[in-house]
């Protein structure tokens, strides 16, 4: 057959399966989002529309991939936990990384107008993704704790920084200088004494980030992918298969603490297998 | 600092640099595009709009990444050659695979309305990507030859198949049956005798696929990324740097043979380093 | 400096660290040992001298590498468990695999005359090694259970086979034919009824394989490597360091069941970290 | 069957095939050989017996593995070039690294008494090994040039150092101090003016290291492995096969320059495939 003498080049594709029975954390980050947020006039320190768009894309990913049980997002990054027993794409690394990053990106661009009706997308944004393996439940918990602690540190800083600039009239250089060397308590104090802001009263979405958990439901599945929503006419058979596959789970969006035991006690099934 | 006791989880991110001085071929494929083309009414056997959209996304990728010197696309797949000396993202595999797949996907969705002004995108399409390493020039040539030979085989089959269906009134089952076991010559004959189609006169875009080559230009760079086009107000300094980096290259779109020596003789610089 | 223009070739050495906090099982197998055992007249079905030599080499490895807590040997293979927290050679795969295989081989050849005083080694034997990662305790238990179950199956077969040949006067072809399709119970029966052999009374070394466990001792370390034994004059400092490093562990050789809970309950510390 | 419920643990053994059509350089180094040479009274700066033993082990490796065309040794290290087309052990990395390191080690211990008849081996020495991939001929040349340049630098230093100590009566501390900051020319001068040693007249084995090249011979193979030498009674069939496989190559030991073109022009076949 034509081309058969060239087919040897396929042998250079080496297998890249990930270790079995190990949790997969897939994390993606906005690529050059500093510029992107400037270009699109994101509100500082937090742009609700942008965060909701990130959440929408994350949710779409979880609707498409049932093996993702948990996700955590802050700013322009999102982390997803795939169950340790997942056989998604036979655990091939490049396939998982690229497909998930691609779908997330696609959803982000596709749903942009819903969240930024008055801000046309000026150029195509992109994300980079990676997979990290964690052998045990404790490491998975600590991974998500690490991200949420990061959210806290960043958001406290940014909240104080932009208060100084937007309400305090400081230049950004001055604001950085003021915050240099301060500890958490100092920033709380600045916010409260100078701007009357009680940091702990700020929307938990900004302080805690966004958490999606997949929970089992006693009822029929209510989750639908975008594709299914528009599809409508899927064959009976594929419809049944989908239902079976997706039966009895639902996605909840939370903005709570996931560092303490409470969360993991309540959602213990997330680390089960 | 908050979170520092969790930071150990970063140690699980293992390095994944690709072998130096080896050609990188990055290939991406549409994910579940059979369904996607059905849903969006793609013209068979070839939808010019869809192919042009793929080309646009591919070109955007090459404009953003100067280390891509060559690309080849057919149907819903595209392959990109990165120079063997590329230091892009320190040759980190997941970073390259995910970022390139993401940007391509983003461009595809972003530019969709230009090519399908009357067909709203119904759900977010996605792609998967992979990187294959090739140590020598010959293997790179054979890789692209393999893809173009594949284009030929597929397009000849599809052209005959859809002629039988669309013009010959056969069912798809009948058309497959007619073509089963035929060789290339038979399909040419069917096309010519039954439908008056001289296959060799069909638009070379369909027969040969799309090729982008980066060529050096004696002049100022004319290539602009989407971002730059819309940006307009980039600082002098970053502008200069970009110019320097991108100076003197231009992208040409071809639909020619890349199996024979002619192509590689003419564009010998593509395999140089 | 001389050679500096060539030093770039070092960049082709890519990192190969193994995932942290994951159990490492290092297994080695005799290379072409069928021929080796023939050449050196190994007693069938089990050669005590050869097994003791394997045990000696395994013990030497454990004396040298404190991070090995458990080992299991049968025939010409040996498996070693490295604690999941081991930082041996920064967990570099090739370094660990090659060094451990090398030391084992070296011990095997070095100690050969002790176990085969009348059989000169005719040519240098070799082994191949590999590392397998296991994320959890259960998998480690199952790994060793897998090997011991294999020991049982092989030894029962071999014991019956060689009884038929050596005592029953069958050819090897006949013996294989007789055993074809038999289950465990049948082989027990053949051994007992035809040769008066109660399989369960056979030396547990042959039925259960060899197990080395590292146990903590309340006293001074008594374990010494070959090197230390002969060395004698190690400096005070290195001596102290060694003592400190090796303090309070001792190696026990067992031939017991390691599939049931008893073993793992008693030696629970082996899977602790 | 017994053990089948544990057999799932095999799935954790991931494939580790090396990129096709790429040169493999396998290098091994003595493990803690500083101590080993002290313990066994190696002559300084070069111990002819030890170098010849290394050469013997290297030659045995090449006799066993026909895909090794070239080797270079100095001090306690040896590098081996496997042809880029080698299919040895299906190019599985751990298998190749461990087996080659094992056989080399085994040969070293096995042949020790031939070279050190009066020095009993006091404890089992070991080596570590690694594989580095090189895509092109130039990199392979530069790799070996790098090692030989290293030999030159080390040997010149050691020769001067030990002349100062052994003939000049300096302490080792003084000798290091004298050589600190000297360039090549200075060391030549010290050797000549103080000790009457013309460095360029020193045995090329010490200055250039040991090179084994596999050359084609018009005649019957004369190369025999240790195993074959002692074996004698190999079956006709295996004998024929071996002959066929090894036909027409012979190993030459050289101590010449392999940095300049002369060497590679003469032995151009080493890099051919």
Tab-separated table of C-alpha atoms in Angstrom, chain B:
chain	number	residue	atom	x	y	z
B	1	UNK	CA	4.909	30.940	55.392
B	2	UNK	CA	1.446	29.566	54.871
B	3	UNK	CA	1.555	26.514	52.742
B	4	UNK	CA	5.217	25.797	53.182
B	5	UNK	CA	4.533	22.568	54.984
B	6	UNK	CA	2.629	21.373	51.941
B	7	UNK	CA	5.212	22.497	49.415
B	8	UNK	CA	6.903	19.098	49.476
B	9	UNK	CA	4.283	17.947	46.996
B	10	UNK	CA	6.177	19.862	44.314
B	11	UNK	CA	8.902	17.227	44.500
B	12	UNK	CA	6.594	14.819	42.741
B	13	UNK	CA	6.867	16.853	39.542
B	14	UNK	CA	9.580	14.954	37.722
B	15	UNK	CA	11.649	16.450	34.907
B	16	UNK	CA	10.627	15.409	31.397
B	17	UNK	CA	13.113	17.058	29.072
B	18	UNK	CA	13.341	15.576	25.595
B	19	UNK	CA	16.635	14.331	24.167
B	20	UNK	CA	18.704	17.258	22.812
B	21	UNK	CA	19.615	17.688	19.137
B	22	UNK	CA	16.751	15.541	17.982
B	23	UNK	CA	13.944	16.655	15.708
B	24	UNK	CA	10.592	17.068	17.401
B	25	UNK	CA	7.466	16.301	15.456
B	26	UNK	CA	4.351	17.541	17.172
B	27	UNK	CA	1.161	16.051	15.771
B	28	UNK	CA	-2.370	16.825	16.786
B	29	UNK	CA	-5.630	15.192	15.823
B	30	UNK	CA	-9.218	16.181	16.207
B	31	UNK	CA	-10.844	14.438	19.137
B	32	UNK	CA	-14.088	12.655	18.161
B	33	UNK	CA	-14.208	14.654	14.956
B	34	UNK	CA	-16.399	12.132	13.222
B	35	UNK	CA	-19.245	13.314	15.428
B	36	UNK	CA	-18.067	16.916	15.221
B	37	UNK	CA	-18.143	16.996	11.413
B	38	UNK	CA	-21.600	15.430	11.383
B	39	UNK	CA	-22.943	17.911	13.887
B	40	UNK	CA	-21.621	20.858	11.919
B	41	UNK	CA	-22.560	19.625	8.477
B	42	UNK	CA	-19.109	19.391	6.982
B	43	UNK	CA	-19.148	18.962	3.216
B	44	UNK	CA	-17.940	15.548	2.005
B	45	UNK	CA	-15.432	14.410	0.972
B	46	UNK	CA	-13.630	17.678	1.759
B	47	UNK	CA	-14.900	20.807	3.424
B	48	UNK	CA	-12.858	23.729	2.187
B	49	UNK	CA	-13.922	25.948	5.070
B	50	UNK	CA	-12.807	23.403	7.649
B	51	UNK	CA	-9.469	22.843	5.972
B	52	UNK	CA	-8.839	26.561	5.757
B	53	UNK	CA	-9.658	26.911	9.427
B	54	UNK	CA	-7.157	24.169	10.269
B	55	UNK	CA	-4.598	25.974	8.119
B	56	UNK	CA	-5.295	29.239	9.899
B	57	UNK	CA	-4.759	27.662	13.304
B	58	UNK	CA	-1.580	25.976	12.085
B	59	UNK	CA	-0.262	29.225	10.705
B	60	UNK	CA	-0.963	30.965	14.001
B	61	UNK	CA	1.044	28.325	15.797
B	62	UNK	CA	3.991	28.861	13.476
B	63	UNK	CA	3.759	32.602	13.903
B	64	UNK	CA	3.942	32.201	17.642
B	65	UNK	CA	6.682	29.565	17.616
B	66	UNK	CA	9.571	30.392	15.343
B	67	UNK	CA	11.188	27.042	15.976
B	68	UNK	CA	8.492	25.407	13.895
B	69	UNK	CA	9.823	25.441	10.348
B	70	UNK	CA	7.404	23.109	8.633
B	71	UNK	CA	3.845	21.915	9.051
B	72	UNK	CA	1.651	19.469	7.227
B	73	UNK	CA	-2.098	19.155	7.553
B	74	UNK	CA	-4.818	16.943	6.232
B	75	UNK	CA	-8.373	16.410	7.380
B	76	UNK	CA	-8.482	17.007	11.153
B	77	UNK	CA	-4.800	16.457	11.848
B	78	UNK	CA	-1.705	18.625	11.655
B	79	UNK	CA	1.975	17.838	12.128
B	80	UNK	CA	4.645	20.377	13.021
B	81	UNK	CA	8.397	20.075	12.803
B	82	UNK	CA	10.420	21.800	15.490
B	83	UNK	CA	14.086	22.291	14.720
B	84	UNK	CA	16.315	19.786	16.398
B	85	UNK	CA	18.160	22.545	18.244
B	86	UNK	CA	15.014	24.056	19.692
B	87	UNK	CA	15.223	25.055	23.336
B	88	UNK	CA	11.512	25.806	23.548
B	89	UNK	CA	10.432	25.525	27.190
B	90	UNK	CA	13.746	23.770	27.807
B	91	UNK	CA	12.360	20.918	25.729
B	92	UNK	CA	9.979	19.921	28.517
B	93	UNK	CA	7.609	17.456	26.956
B	94	UNK	CA	4.345	18.094	28.791
B	95	UNK	CA	4.818	21.848	28.549
B	96	UNK	CA	5.351	21.757	24.795
B	97	UNK	CA	2.606	19.242	24.065
B	98	UNK	CA	0.026	20.983	26.190
B	99	UNK	CA	0.814	24.533	25.182
B	100	UNK	CA	0.868	23.847	21.474
B	101	UNK	CA	-2.298	21.775	21.577
B	102	UNK	CA	-3.949	24.486	23.628
B	103	UNK	CA	-3.024	27.331	21.318
B	104	UNK	CA	-4.098	25.403	18.232
B	105	UNK	CA	-7.430	24.575	19.822
B	106	UNK	CA	-7.907	28.152	20.921
B	107	UNK	CA	-7.233	29.448	17.415
B	108	UNK	CA	-9.614	26.909	15.966
B	109	UNK	CA	-12.476	28.059	18.151
B	110	UNK	CA	-11.509	31.718	17.926
B	111	UNK	CA	-11.407	31.789	14.130
B	112	UNK	CA	-14.356	29.467	13.574
B	113	UNK	CA	-16.827	32.259	12.704
B	114	UNK	CA	-14.561	33.561	9.933
B	115	UNK	CA	-14.831	30.247	8.095
B	116	UNK	CA	-18.273	29.150	9.180
B	117	UNK	CA	-20.159	32.432	9.395
B	118	UNK	CA	-23.508	30.660	9.078
B	119	UNK	CA	-22.752	27.641	11.248
B	120	UNK	CA	-22.614	28.447	14.936
B	121	UNK	CA	-20.212	26.250	16.848
B	122	UNK	CA	-22.439	23.910	18.817
B	123	UNK	CA	-20.011	22.672	21.415
B	124	UNK	CA	-16.296	23.077	22.144
B	125	UNK	CA	-14.152	20.855	19.918
B	126	UNK	CA	-10.909	19.436	21.204
B	127	UNK	CA	-7.671	17.945	19.929
B	128	UNK	CA	-5.083	15.581	21.267
B	129	UNK	CA	-1.394	16.020	20.680
B	130	UNK	CA	1.805	14.068	20.958
B	131	UNK	CA	5.495	14.544	20.322
B	132	UNK	CA	7.652	12.075	18.469
B	133	UNK	CA	11.428	12.366	18.343
B	134	UNK	CA	13.378	11.715	15.165
B	135	UNK	CA	17.155	11.546	15.276
B	136	UNK	CA	17.901	12.114	11.591
B	137	UNK	CA	16.788	14.068	8.550
B	138	UNK	CA	15.793	10.939	6.672
B	139	UNK	CA	13.310	9.951	9.340
B	140	UNK	CA	11.787	13.421	9.337
B	141	UNK	CA	11.392	13.267	5.565
B	142	UNK	CA	9.845	9.830	5.838
B	143	UNK	CA	7.520	10.995	8.567
B	144	UNK	CA	6.076	13.720	6.355
B	145	UNK	CA	6.038	11.371	3.378
B	146	UNK	CA	4.066	8.932	5.519
B	147	UNK	CA	1.471	11.578	6.291
B	148	UNK	CA	1.187	12.753	2.685
B	149	UNK	CA	0.903	9.182	1.399
B	150	UNK	CA	-1.876	8.755	3.927
B	151	UNK	CA	-3.577	11.857	2.591
B	152	UNK	CA	-3.453	10.433	-0.913
B	153	UNK	CA	-4.887	7.070	0.080
B	154	UNK	CA	-7.636	8.554	2.192
B	155	UNK	CA	-8.615	11.255	-0.238
B	156	UNK	CA	-8.770	8.959	-3.243
B	157	UNK	CA	-10.984	6.570	-1.311
B	158	UNK	CA	-13.206	9.308	0.036
B	159	UNK	CA	-13.530	10.997	-3.325
B	160	UNK	CA	-14.632	7.760	-4.969
B	161	UNK	CA	-16.854	6.856	-2.044
B	162	UNK	CA	-18.744	10.155	-1.988
B	163	UNK	CA	-19.035	10.262	-5.777
B	164	UNK	CA	-20.762	6.881	-5.596
B	165	UNK	CA	-23.070	8.146	-2.876
B	166	UNK	CA	-23.693	11.716	-3.916
B	167	UNK	CA	-23.672	11.347	-7.694
B	168	UNK	CA	-24.144	7.610	-8.126
B	169	UNK	CA	-27.035	7.297	-5.720
B	170	UNK	CA	-25.518	4.377	-3.849
B	171	UNK	CA	-26.069	3.858	-0.176
B	172	UNK	CA	-22.956	4.186	1.958
B	173	UNK	CA	-23.019	0.437	2.499
B	174	UNK	CA	-23.090	-0.172	-1.225
B	175	UNK	CA	-20.329	2.332	-1.841
B	176	UNK	CA	-18.070	0.618	0.672
B	177	UNK	CA	-18.824	-2.727	-0.928
B	178	UNK	CA	-17.967	-1.439	-4.399
B	179	UNK	CA	-14.634	-0.081	-3.223
B	180	UNK	CA	-13.661	-3.097	-1.148
B	181	UNK	CA	-10.557	-4.685	-2.572
B	182	UNK	CA	-10.011	-2.078	-5.249
B	183	UNK	CA	-6.566	-0.693	-5.869
B	184	UNK	CA	-5.660	2.858	-6.692
B	185	UNK	CA	-6.045	2.364	-10.437
B	186	UNK	CA	-9.574	0.995	-10.010
B	187	UNK	CA	-10.688	4.026	-8.077
B	188	UNK	CA	-9.287	6.376	-10.696
B	189	UNK	CA	-11.205	4.351	-13.287
B	190	UNK	CA	-14.479	4.461	-11.373
B	191	UNK	CA	-14.180	8.212	-10.933
B	192	UNK	CA	-13.395	8.807	-14.570
B	193	UNK	CA	-15.697	6.356	-16.323
B	194	UNK	CA	-18.711	6.727	-14.071
B	195	UNK	CA	-18.505	10.356	-13.025
B	196	UNK	CA	-16.182	12.006	-15.518
B	197	UNK	CA	-13.843	12.994	-12.730
B	198	UNK	CA	-10.136	13.144	-13.542
B	199	UNK	CA	-8.729	12.622	-10.059
B	200	UNK	CA	-5.416	14.233	-10.942
B	201	UNK	CA	-7.241	17.455	-11.760
B	202	UNK	CA	-8.843	17.734	-8.362
B	203	UNK	CA	-7.665	20.669	-6.262
B	204	UNK	CA	-4.157	19.755	-5.037
B	205	UNK	CA	-5.181	20.985	-1.590
B	206	UNK	CA	-7.298	17.858	-1.271
B	207	UNK	CA	-4.848	15.504	-2.918
B	208	UNK	CA	-1.651	16.770	-1.318
B	209	UNK	CA	-2.741	18.333	1.932
B	210	UNK	CA	-1.518	21.678	3.241
B	211	UNK	CA	2.126	22.481	3.764
B	212	UNK	CA	3.475	25.516	5.560
B	213	UNK	CA	7.150	26.230	5.162
B	214	UNK	CA	9.060	28.977	6.869
B	215	UNK	CA	11.332	30.729	4.434
B	216	UNK	CA	13.839	33.438	5.000
B	217	UNK	CA	13.076	36.825	3.548
B	218	UNK	CA	15.516	39.554	2.732
B	219	UNK	CA	13.106	42.168	4.077
B	220	UNK	CA	11.545	43.201	7.316
B	221	UNK	CA	9.359	40.586	8.955
B	222	UNK	CA	5.774	40.707	7.814
B	223	UNK	CA	4.572	37.902	10.013
B	224	UNK	CA	2.398	38.968	12.869
B	225	UNK	CA	0.694	36.930	15.513
B	226	UNK	CA	-2.932	37.511	16.222
B	227	UNK	CA	-1.877	39.022	19.455
B	228	UNK	CA	0.400	41.511	17.826
B	229	UNK	CA	-2.143	42.407	15.242
B	230	UNK	CA	-4.639	43.440	17.827
B	231	UNK	CA	-2.147	44.663	20.321
B	232	UNK	CA	-0.812	47.582	18.408
B	233	UNK	CA	0.625	49.344	21.384
B	234	UNK	CA	3.389	46.998	22.476
B	235	UNK	CA	6.279	48.837	24.035
B	236	UNK	CA	9.136	49.852	21.773
B	237	UNK	CA	11.454	47.473	23.530
B	238	UNK	CA	9.379	44.329	23.312
B	239	UNK	CA	8.623	45.292	19.753
B	240	UNK	CA	12.281	45.424	18.846
B	241	UNK	CA	12.985	42.171	20.561
B	242	UNK	CA	10.173	40.481	18.704
B	243	UNK	CA	11.382	41.883	15.435
B	244	UNK	CA	14.869	40.637	16.057
B	245	UNK	CA	13.633	37.221	17.010
B	246	UNK	CA	11.340	36.903	14.065
B	247	UNK	CA	13.309	38.777	11.523
B	248	UNK	CA	13.473	37.603	7.986
B	249	UNK	CA	11.084	34.708	7.931
B	250	UNK	CA	7.808	34.282	6.163
B	251	UNK	CA	5.311	31.450	5.940
B	252	UNK	CA	4.320	29.954	2.604
B	253	UNK	CA	1.288	27.757	2.120
B	254	UNK	CA	1.810	25.008	-0.436
B	255	UNK	CA	-0.148	22.030	-1.717
B	256	UNK	CA	2.672	20.248	-3.481
B	257	UNK	CA	4.461	16.929	-3.315
B	258	UNK	CA	6.809	16.633	-0.331
B	259	UNK	CA	7.806	13.043	-0.876
B	260	UNK	CA	10.232	13.577	-3.720
B	261	UNK	CA	13.662	15.190	-3.450
B	262	UNK	CA	12.604	18.407	-5.184
B	263	UNK	CA	10.827	19.688	-2.127
B	264	UNK	CA	13.649	18.907	0.281
B	265	UNK	CA	16.280	20.247	-2.072
B	266	UNK	CA	14.446	23.512	-2.369
B	267	UNK	CA	13.765	23.806	1.367
B	268	UNK	CA	16.945	22.188	2.601
B	269	UNK	CA	17.206	24.705	5.447
B	270	UNK	CA	14.219	23.065	7.157
B	271	UNK	CA	16.335	20.114	8.234
B	272	UNK	CA	19.540	22.013	8.820
B	273	UNK	CA	19.458	22.411	12.585
